[in-house]
Amino acid sequence: MSRILTITTLISLLTITVLTTPATSATDSFVFGGCSQLKYTPGSPYDSNVNLLLTSLVRSATFTTYSNFTIKSPTPQDTLYGLFQCRGDLSNGDCASCVARAESQLGTLCPDSSGGALQLEGCFVKYDNTTFLGVEDKTEVLHKCGPLIGYDSDQLNSRDVVLGYLGTSDGSYRPFRVGGSGDVSSVAQCVQDLSASECQDCLSEAIGRLKTVCGPAVWGDLYLAKCYVRFSTAGASSHGGNGNGNDNSGNDEVEKTLAILIGLIAAVALLVVFLSFLRKSCERDRVAVKMRDEATEACLEPNNTILNI
C-alpha cells in the first residue's frame, strides 16, 4: 500500500512539473539575428578572442546596461569588436540574464562565424572583426506591422503624437525613450555608441519609415541597424519572432497549446505505467495468496505416514 501511495505521489509531482514549466520570459524572446558569412577555424586565436569577448560582455552586463569591447590581436584580422545594450528600463539583473541568453543563442545561431548580431526583446548583442563601433548605420533590419484598424482619426492622431514625441530632441542625450497618448504607447532606443546627433538622426529615420510601412496598424515595430522604434495600441502588441511585415500574434497560443498537449501526453503515459505496475502488483499478490492457501490446505490434509506411527 505504501508503495502505491509513493508512486501516486511521484506521478502527481511529475505531471505538475510538466504542465507548469514556465515559458521563456518576455525579455528573452527572439526578435532577429544574423551571422557573417566568413568563418573562423575552431581553436584558432580568433576563436579564443570570440570566447573572451562574449564572456566579457556577459560579465559587464551585471554592472551596466551598455558596454563595448575591443579585443586586440597582433594580427589585424584577429582583432575583434563587440557590444551589448539592454532595454533602458531593465534592471542590472534582468540585463545580465538577457545578455547571457543572447550569448548562448549566438553560439547556436552563428557557430564559427567571424561576426554575429542578435536582438532579443530585452537586449542586443553584436560582434565582428570589422569595426562598427561609433558608426551610424540606418540599414533596415526588420519591420513588423499588426492588423489594420482603418483610418480612425483619433487613433492615428494618438500614434502620431507619441511618435512625434519620441522623435523630438530636447538637446540632451536620450538613447532610450518612452511615450504615450490615449491608448497608444511607444518606445524607442538607439545603440549608445552613437553620438547624440547620430542617435537623433537614426530615430527620426526609423519613425518616418515606421509610419510609412505600417500605416494605420494597431501596432508596429521597425528596427534599423543602430536603433528601433515601436508603438502599440492598448491590448495589442507584437510578439517577437523573425519576419518582415508578418503578424506573429498566434505564436504564443500555439506554444501554450503544444505545452498543454505535451503535458497531457506525459500524464497519460505516466498513468499507463502506473496502472501496469498496479496490475502486476495485484497479480503477484493473487499468486502469493493462492500459494499460501495451497500451503495451508496441504498442512490440513491427513498424513498417513504420521498416523501409522
Coordinates of C-alpha atoms in Angstrom, one line a residue:
M1 CA 0.0 0.0 0.0
S2 CA 2.8 2.4 0.9
R3 CA 4.5 1.6 -2.4
I4 CA 1.3 2.6 -4.3
L5 CA 1.0 5.9 -2.4
T6 CA 4.6 6.7 -3.2
I7 CA 4.2 6.1 -6.9
T8 CA 0.9 8.0 -7.0
T9 CA 2.6 11.0 -5.3
L10 CA 5.5 10.8 -7.8
I11 CA 3.2 10.8 -10.8
S12 CA 1.4 13.8 -9.4
L13 CA 4.6 15.7 -9.0
L14 CA 5.9 14.8 -12.4
T15 CA 2.6 15.8 -14.0
I16 CA 2.6 19.2 -12.3
T17 CA 6.2 19.8 -13.3
V18 CA 5.3 19.1 -17.0
L19 CA 2.2 21.3 -17.0
T20 CA 3.6 24.2 -15.1
T21 CA 7.1 24.6 -16.6
P22 CA 7.4 28.4 -17.2
A23 CA 7.8 29.7 -20.7
T24 CA 10.8 31.9 -21.7
S25 CA 10.5 35.3 -20.3
A26 CA 9.4 38.2 -22.5
T27 CA 12.9 39.9 -22.3
D28 CA 14.5 36.7 -23.8
S29 CA 12.1 36.4 -26.8
F30 CA 13.9 36.3 -30.1
V31 CA 13.4 39.3 -32.5
F32 CA 16.1 38.8 -35.1
G33 CA 19.6 37.6 -35.7
G34 CA 22.2 37.4 -38.4
C35 CA 25.7 35.9 -38.9
S36 CA 28.7 36.8 -41.0
Q37 CA 29.4 34.5 -44.0
L38 CA 33.1 34.4 -43.1
K39 CA 34.1 31.5 -40.8
Y40 CA 37.0 31.1 -38.4
T41 CA 38.9 27.9 -37.5
P42 CA 37.9 26.3 -34.2
G43 CA 40.8 26.5 -31.8
S44 CA 42.4 29.5 -33.6
P45 CA 43.4 32.8 -31.9
Y46 CA 40.2 34.3 -33.3
D47 CA 38.1 31.6 -31.7
S48 CA 39.8 32.5 -28.3
N49 CA 39.0 36.1 -28.9
V50 CA 35.4 35.5 -29.6
N51 CA 35.0 33.5 -26.4
L52 CA 36.9 36.2 -24.5
L53 CA 34.7 39.0 -25.9
L54 CA 31.4 37.3 -25.3
T55 CA 32.4 36.3 -21.7
S56 CA 33.4 40.0 -21.1
L57 CA 30.0 41.2 -22.4
V58 CA 28.1 38.9 -20.1
R59 CA 30.2 39.9 -17.1
S60 CA 29.9 43.6 -17.8
A61 CA 26.1 43.3 -18.1
T62 CA 25.9 42.6 -14.3
F63 CA 27.0 46.2 -13.7
T64 CA 25.7 48.3 -16.6
T65 CA 23.1 48.2 -19.4
Y66 CA 25.6 49.1 -22.2
S67 CA 29.2 48.4 -22.9
N68 CA 31.6 47.8 -25.8
F69 CA 34.9 46.0 -26.1
T70 CA 37.8 45.7 -28.5
I71 CA 39.9 42.6 -28.3
K72 CA 43.2 43.5 -30.0
S73 CA 45.5 41.0 -31.6
P74 CA 49.0 41.1 -33.1
T75 CA 47.4 40.1 -36.4
P76 CA 44.8 42.7 -37.5
Q77 CA 42.4 40.0 -38.9
D78 CA 42.1 38.5 -35.4
T79 CA 41.1 41.8 -33.7
L80 CA 37.5 41.7 -32.6
Y81 CA 34.9 44.4 -31.7
G82 CA 31.7 43.8 -29.8
L83 CA 29.0 45.5 -27.7
F84 CA 25.8 44.8 -25.9
Q85 CA 22.9 47.0 -24.9
C86 CA 19.8 46.3 -22.8
R87 CA 16.5 48.0 -22.9
G88 CA 16.6 51.1 -20.9
D89 CA 14.0 50.1 -18.3
L90 CA 15.7 46.8 -17.4
S91 CA 17.4 46.2 -14.0
N92 CA 21.1 45.0 -14.0
G93 CA 19.9 41.5 -13.0
D94 CA 17.4 41.3 -15.9
C95 CA 20.0 42.8 -18.3
A96 CA 22.7 40.3 -17.3
S97 CA 20.2 37.4 -17.7
C98 CA 19.2 38.6 -21.2
V99 CA 22.8 39.1 -22.4
A100 CA 23.7 35.7 -21.1
R101 CA 20.8 34.2 -23.0
A102 CA 21.8 36.1 -26.2
E103 CA 25.4 34.9 -25.8
S104 CA 24.2 31.3 -25.6
Q105 CA 21.9 31.7 -28.6
L106 CA 24.6 33.3 -30.7
G107 CA 26.8 30.2 -30.2
T108 CA 23.9 28.1 -31.7
L109 CA 22.9 30.6 -34.3
C110 CA 26.3 31.6 -35.6
P111 CA 28.7 28.7 -35.0
D112 CA 32.3 29.6 -36.1
S113 CA 31.1 32.8 -37.7
S114 CA 33.5 35.8 -37.6
G115 CA 30.6 38.1 -36.8
G116 CA 27.1 37.9 -35.5
A117 CA 24.3 40.0 -34.1
L118 CA 21.2 39.0 -32.1
Q119 CA 18.3 41.1 -30.9
L120 CA 16.1 39.8 -28.1
E121 CA 13.2 41.7 -26.6
G122 CA 15.3 43.0 -23.8
C123 CA 18.8 43.2 -25.2
F124 CA 21.1 43.5 -28.3
V125 CA 24.5 41.8 -28.8
K126 CA 26.8 42.2 -31.7
Y127 CA 30.5 41.3 -32.5
D128 CA 32.6 41.4 -35.7
N129 CA 36.2 41.7 -36.9
T130 CA 35.3 44.8 -38.8
T131 CA 34.8 47.9 -36.6
F132 CA 31.3 49.1 -36.3
L133 CA 31.6 51.0 -33.0
G134 CA 30.6 54.6 -33.4
V135 CA 29.5 54.1 -37.0
E136 CA 26.0 55.3 -37.8
D137 CA 24.0 52.6 -39.8
K138 CA 20.4 53.2 -40.9
T139 CA 20.0 49.9 -42.8
E140 CA 16.6 48.4 -42.2
V141 CA 16.9 45.1 -40.5
L142 CA 13.3 44.2 -39.7
H143 CA 9.8 45.7 -39.7
K144 CA 6.6 44.1 -38.5
C145 CA 3.1 45.5 -38.5
G146 CA -0.1 44.5 -36.8
P147 CA -3.6 44.2 -38.2
L148 CA -5.0 47.4 -39.8
I149 CA -7.5 49.4 -37.8
G150 CA -8.8 51.6 -40.6
Y151 CA -8.3 55.3 -40.7
D152 CA -9.6 56.1 -37.2
S153 CA -8.5 59.8 -36.9
D154 CA -8.3 59.7 -33.1
Q155 CA -6.2 56.5 -33.2
L156 CA -3.9 57.9 -35.8
N157 CA -3.6 61.2 -34.1
S158 CA -2.5 59.5 -30.8
R159 CA 0.0 57.4 -32.7
D160 CA 1.5 60.5 -34.4
V161 CA 1.6 62.3 -31.1
V162 CA 3.6 59.6 -29.4
L163 CA 5.9 59.0 -32.3
G164 CA 6.4 62.7 -32.7
Y165 CA 7.4 62.9 -29.0
L166 CA 10.0 60.1 -29.5
G167 CA 11.5 62.0 -32.4
T168 CA 11.8 65.3 -30.6
S169 CA 15.2 66.4 -29.4
D170 CA 15.5 68.5 -26.2
G171 CA 19.2 68.9 -26.6
S172 CA 20.1 66.1 -24.1
Y173 CA 21.3 62.7 -24.9
R174 CA 18.3 60.3 -24.6
P175 CA 19.2 56.9 -26.1
F176 CA 16.1 55.3 -24.5
R177 CA 12.7 57.0 -24.9
V178 CA 9.1 56.0 -24.0
G179 CA 5.9 57.9 -24.7
G180 CA 2.1 57.5 -24.6
S181 CA -1.1 59.3 -25.6
G182 CA -4.6 57.9 -25.2
D183 CA -4.4 54.2 -25.5
V184 CA -1.2 54.3 -27.7
S185 CA 2.2 53.7 -26.1
S186 CA 5.6 53.7 -27.7
V187 CA 9.3 53.0 -27.1
A188 CA 12.5 53.9 -29.0
Q189 CA 16.2 53.3 -28.4
C190 CA 19.4 53.8 -30.2
V191 CA 22.7 52.0 -29.6
Q192 CA 24.8 54.1 -27.3
D193 CA 27.9 54.0 -29.4
L194 CA 26.2 56.7 -31.5
S195 CA 26.6 60.4 -30.6
A196 CA 23.6 62.4 -29.6
S197 CA 23.1 63.8 -33.1
E198 CA 23.6 60.4 -34.7
C199 CA 21.1 58.9 -32.3
Q200 CA 18.6 61.6 -33.1
D201 CA 19.1 61.1 -36.8
C202 CA 18.6 57.4 -36.6
L203 CA 15.4 57.6 -34.6
S204 CA 13.9 60.3 -36.9
E205 CA 14.6 58.0 -39.8
A206 CA 13.1 55.0 -38.1
I207 CA 9.9 56.9 -37.1
G208 CA 9.4 58.1 -40.6
R209 CA 9.8 54.6 -42.1
L210 CA 7.5 53.0 -39.5
K211 CA 4.7 55.4 -40.2
T212 CA 5.0 54.7 -43.9
V213 CA 5.3 50.9 -43.8
C214 CA 2.8 50.2 -41.0
G215 CA 0.2 52.9 -41.8
P216 CA -3.0 52.6 -39.7
A217 CA -2.0 49.4 -37.9
V218 CA -2.7 48.6 -34.2
W219 CA 1.0 48.1 -33.6
G220 CA 4.3 48.4 -35.4
D221 CA 8.0 47.7 -34.9
L222 CA 10.8 48.9 -37.1
Y223 CA 14.5 48.1 -36.4
L224 CA 17.4 49.8 -38.1
A225 CA 20.9 48.5 -37.6
K226 CA 21.6 51.1 -34.8
C227 CA 18.1 52.0 -33.5
Y228 CA 14.5 50.9 -33.3
V229 CA 11.0 52.4 -32.8
R230 CA 7.9 50.5 -31.6
F231 CA 4.3 51.5 -30.9
S232 CA 1.2 49.6 -29.8
T233 CA -2.4 50.2 -29.0
A234 CA -3.8 49.0 -25.7
G235 CA -4.4 45.3 -25.8
A236 CA -2.4 44.8 -29.0
S237 CA 1.4 44.3 -29.3
S238 CA 3.9 42.4 -31.3
H239 CA 5.2 39.0 -30.0
G240 CA 8.7 38.8 -31.3
G241 CA 9.9 36.3 -33.8
N242 CA 11.7 36.7 -37.1
G243 CA 9.9 38.1 -40.1
N244 CA 9.2 41.1 -42.2
G245 CA 5.7 42.6 -42.0
N246 CA 4.2 39.4 -40.5
D247 CA 1.8 39.3 -37.6
N248 CA 3.1 36.5 -35.3
S249 CA 0.4 37.0 -32.6
G250 CA -0.7 33.4 -32.9
N251 CA 2.7 32.0 -31.9
D252 CA 2.2 32.3 -28.1
E253 CA -1.2 30.5 -28.4
V254 CA 0.4 27.7 -30.4
E255 CA 3.2 27.3 -27.9
K256 CA 0.7 27.2 -25.0
T257 CA -1.4 24.6 -26.8
L258 CA 1.7 22.5 -27.5
A259 CA 2.8 22.7 -23.9
I260 CA -0.6 21.6 -22.7
L261 CA -0.7 18.7 -25.2
I262 CA 2.8 17.6 -24.2
G263 CA 1.8 17.7 -20.5
L264 CA -1.4 15.7 -21.1
I265 CA 0.5 13.1 -23.2
A266 CA 3.1 12.8 -20.4
A267 CA 0.4 12.5 -17.8
V268 CA -1.3 9.7 -19.7
A269 CA 1.9 7.9 -20.3
L270 CA 2.7 8.0 -16.6
L271 CA -0.8 6.8 -15.8
V272 CA -0.4 3.8 -18.1
V273 CA 2.9 3.0 -16.4
F274 CA 1.3 3.3 -13.0
L275 CA -1.7 1.1 -14.0
S276 CA 0.6 -1.5 -15.5
F277 CA 2.7 -1.6 -12.3
L278 CA -0.5 -1.8 -10.2
R279 CA -1.8 -4.7 -12.3
K280 CA 1.4 -6.6 -12.0
S281 CA 1.5 -5.9 -8.3
C282 CA -2.1 -7.3 -7.9
E283 CA -1.2 -10.4 -9.9
R284 CA 1.8 -11.0 -7.6
D285 CA -0.5 -10.6 -4.6
R286 CA -3.0 -13.1 -6.0
V287 CA -0.3 -15.6 -6.7
A288 CA 1.1 -15.2 -3.2
V289 CA -2.4 -15.6 -1.7
K290 CA -3.0 -18.7 -3.9
M291 CA 0.3 -20.3 -2.8
R292 CA -0.4 -19.5 0.8
D293 CA -3.9 -21.1 0.6
E294 CA -2.5 -24.2 -1.1
A295 CA 0.2 -24.5 1.6
T296 CA -2.5 -24.2 4.3
E297 CA -4.6 -26.9 2.7
A298 CA -1.6 -29.2 2.4
C299 CA -0.9 -28.8 6.1
L300 CA -4.5 -29.7 7.0
E301 CA -4.6 -32.9 4.9
P302 CA -4.2 -36.2 6.9
N303 CA -0.7 -37.5 6.7
N304 CA -1.0 -41.4 6.6
T305 CA 2.7 -41.9 7.4
I306 CA 2.4 -39.9 10.6
L307 CA -0.9 -41.5 11.6
N308 CA 0.5 -45.1 11.3
I309 CA 3.4 -44.4 13.8

